[in-house]
């Protein structure tokens, strides 16, 4: 596709060159826009142009996975929010769609979710058409500017053509708010046991739950979290769902909560709670903080509704409010994580939520030869590559005592260190490339505690995509997602055995190119 587009554009360019300079520049701009810019992710979703933040309305319907997202078409920074829209049939390749929801006099369109109203409980369906219903937050900047707190209410809209066109409900808002400053990000799902819709919503330092029979009239049922979990920032983007504990018949409920600041390595972060939900109240015995991702760049992530399989599929926004507005990209800003499957596992007494790329991503990974690498104690191995910035690096090991560094010849590098004494994985992006756009971006090391990582062999998998690195350990038991802006592609890999006595053995070691989804 991209090649064909390029040929057509080249012909147009040739013709336009004969017409005049202005046209030529237009066409050059179009070529620029075709996902070849510096730092443009090649296998992650990013908007064609302008500003994007949270994923919204993740829903599967009639063969199509929808990805709506917080979008401002007027600039590459945050502004009056719309819902941008893209669709996919395999969660690998994406097709851009027209903007789905525009701000109106009730406010900007903030984050929310979407459901397939199969039973037509809302009555929006006509002629047997099943409505897709979006539930979102309205935000009134004008009221906030005047010092008012009643800025956020909940609205709904529906589509009868699988998300192509939307009609806002005339009775909006469906949940009014006169008292709370922060009151947003409704995540709605169908609760079979009570035959009702449940909404999780955040209200500053806690989550609130509502129930409805028709998506229009909502009854408040409970709240959770004032004194539990991390509270370094305002709670945002909740998600509540049931998961089977892998290898058992036990079922638990997981509540995901993003926090705007106070994440494990500064700025935004995503925590989760494992507990129970009886159709009314969410409860947990959990006392410790649990982070879905220890990196700095996985925020506001939520999961798909109505997926045809048992899979719980998650997408996060690959940025951090600390510096999101000033990352050094050109015509667009921000990307999403690759879609990840969530699995719940029990280790001793603790439940851990794994998140790991969907298998369909493998269709993009070029076949490569895997080998075994053995490195003597305190020795280093250096490997050379054409380009490590659009690649998958994978191996298996039982060692937690080594350092892996990806570098370019200009002195730029990012490194991942496993430290067995402190039981930490440490990412160093302080010399990775551009970082001066915001002091907090590259000023310190990032830590991940790997307490529950087994002593037996485990997998390490790294996805590099132009301006991001996703690190998955033991198939998503421990994850760090980080943005990077290298000045030049990384071409060298330094593997250091930091152990004094044991040989470092990396099995099934492979480095493979990942192809672009935009070609
Ligand atoms: C999270 C968030 C949400 C809000 C949206 C506004 O990143 O702050 O709480 O709905 O972004 O764009």
PDB file of C-alpha atoms and ligand atoms in Angstrom, residues 53-54 70 78 81 109-111 137 184-185 202 235-237 299-300 317 321, ligand 1:
ATOM      1  CA  UNK A  53      -3.887  10.793  24.629  1.00  0.00           C
ATOM      2  CA  UNK A  54      -5.971   8.039  26.288  1.00  0.00           C
ATOM      3  CA  UNK A  70      -8.613  11.378  23.142  1.00  0.00           C
ATOM      4  CA  UNK A  78      -3.819  18.892  24.390  1.00  0.00           C
ATOM      5  CA  UNK A  81     -11.006  16.963  23.279  1.00  0.00           C
ATOM      6  CA  UNK A 109     -15.449  14.857  25.107  1.00  0.00           C
ATOM      7  CA  UNK A 110     -13.223  13.262  27.735  1.00  0.00           C
ATOM      8  CA  UNK A 111     -12.365   9.601  28.233  1.00  0.00           C
ATOM      9  CA  UNK A 137     -17.281  12.452  30.272  1.00  0.00           C
ATOM     10  CA  UNK A 184     -14.806  11.162  35.036  1.00  0.00           C
ATOM     11  CA  UNK A 185     -13.748   8.337  32.711  1.00  0.00           C
ATOM     12  CA  UNK A 202     -13.309   7.983  39.254  1.00  0.00           C
ATOM     13  CA  UNK A 235      -7.342   8.644  40.119  1.00  0.00           C
ATOM     14  CA  UNK A 236      -8.211   8.326  36.433  1.00  0.00           C
ATOM     15  CA  UNK A 237      -9.416   5.816  33.830  1.00  0.00           C
ATOM     16  CA  UNK A 299      -0.912   5.351  31.103  1.00  0.00           C
ATOM     17  CA  UNK A 300      -4.710   5.474  31.025  1.00  0.00           C
ATOM     18  CA  UNK A 317      -1.294   5.431  26.061  1.00  0.00           C
ATOM     19  CA  UNK A 321       1.756  13.667  31.725  1.00  0.00           C
TER      20      UNK A 321
HETATM   21  C1  LIG B   1      -6.165  10.815  31.553  1.00  0.00           C
HETATM   22  C2  LIG B   1      -7.134  11.968  31.420  1.00  0.00           C
HETATM   23  C3  LIG B   1      -8.531  11.526  31.768  1.00  0.00           C
HETATM   24  C4  LIG B   1      -9.382  12.525  31.027  1.00  0.00           C
HETATM   25  C5  LIG B   1      -8.575  12.744  29.770  1.00  0.00           C
HETATM   26  C6  LIG B   1      -8.653  14.132  29.225  1.00  0.00           C
HETATM   27  O1  LIG B   1      -5.009  10.962  30.800  1.00  0.00           O
HETATM   28  O2  LIG B   1      -6.715  13.035  32.227  1.00  0.00           O
HETATM   29  O3  LIG B   1      -8.795  11.475  33.153  1.00  0.00           O
HETATM   30  O4  LIG B   1     -10.666  12.043  30.753  1.00  0.00           O
HETATM   31  O5  LIG B   1      -7.239  12.437  30.086  1.00  0.00           O
HETATM   32  O6  LIG B   1      -8.027  14.233  27.988  1.00  0.00           O
END
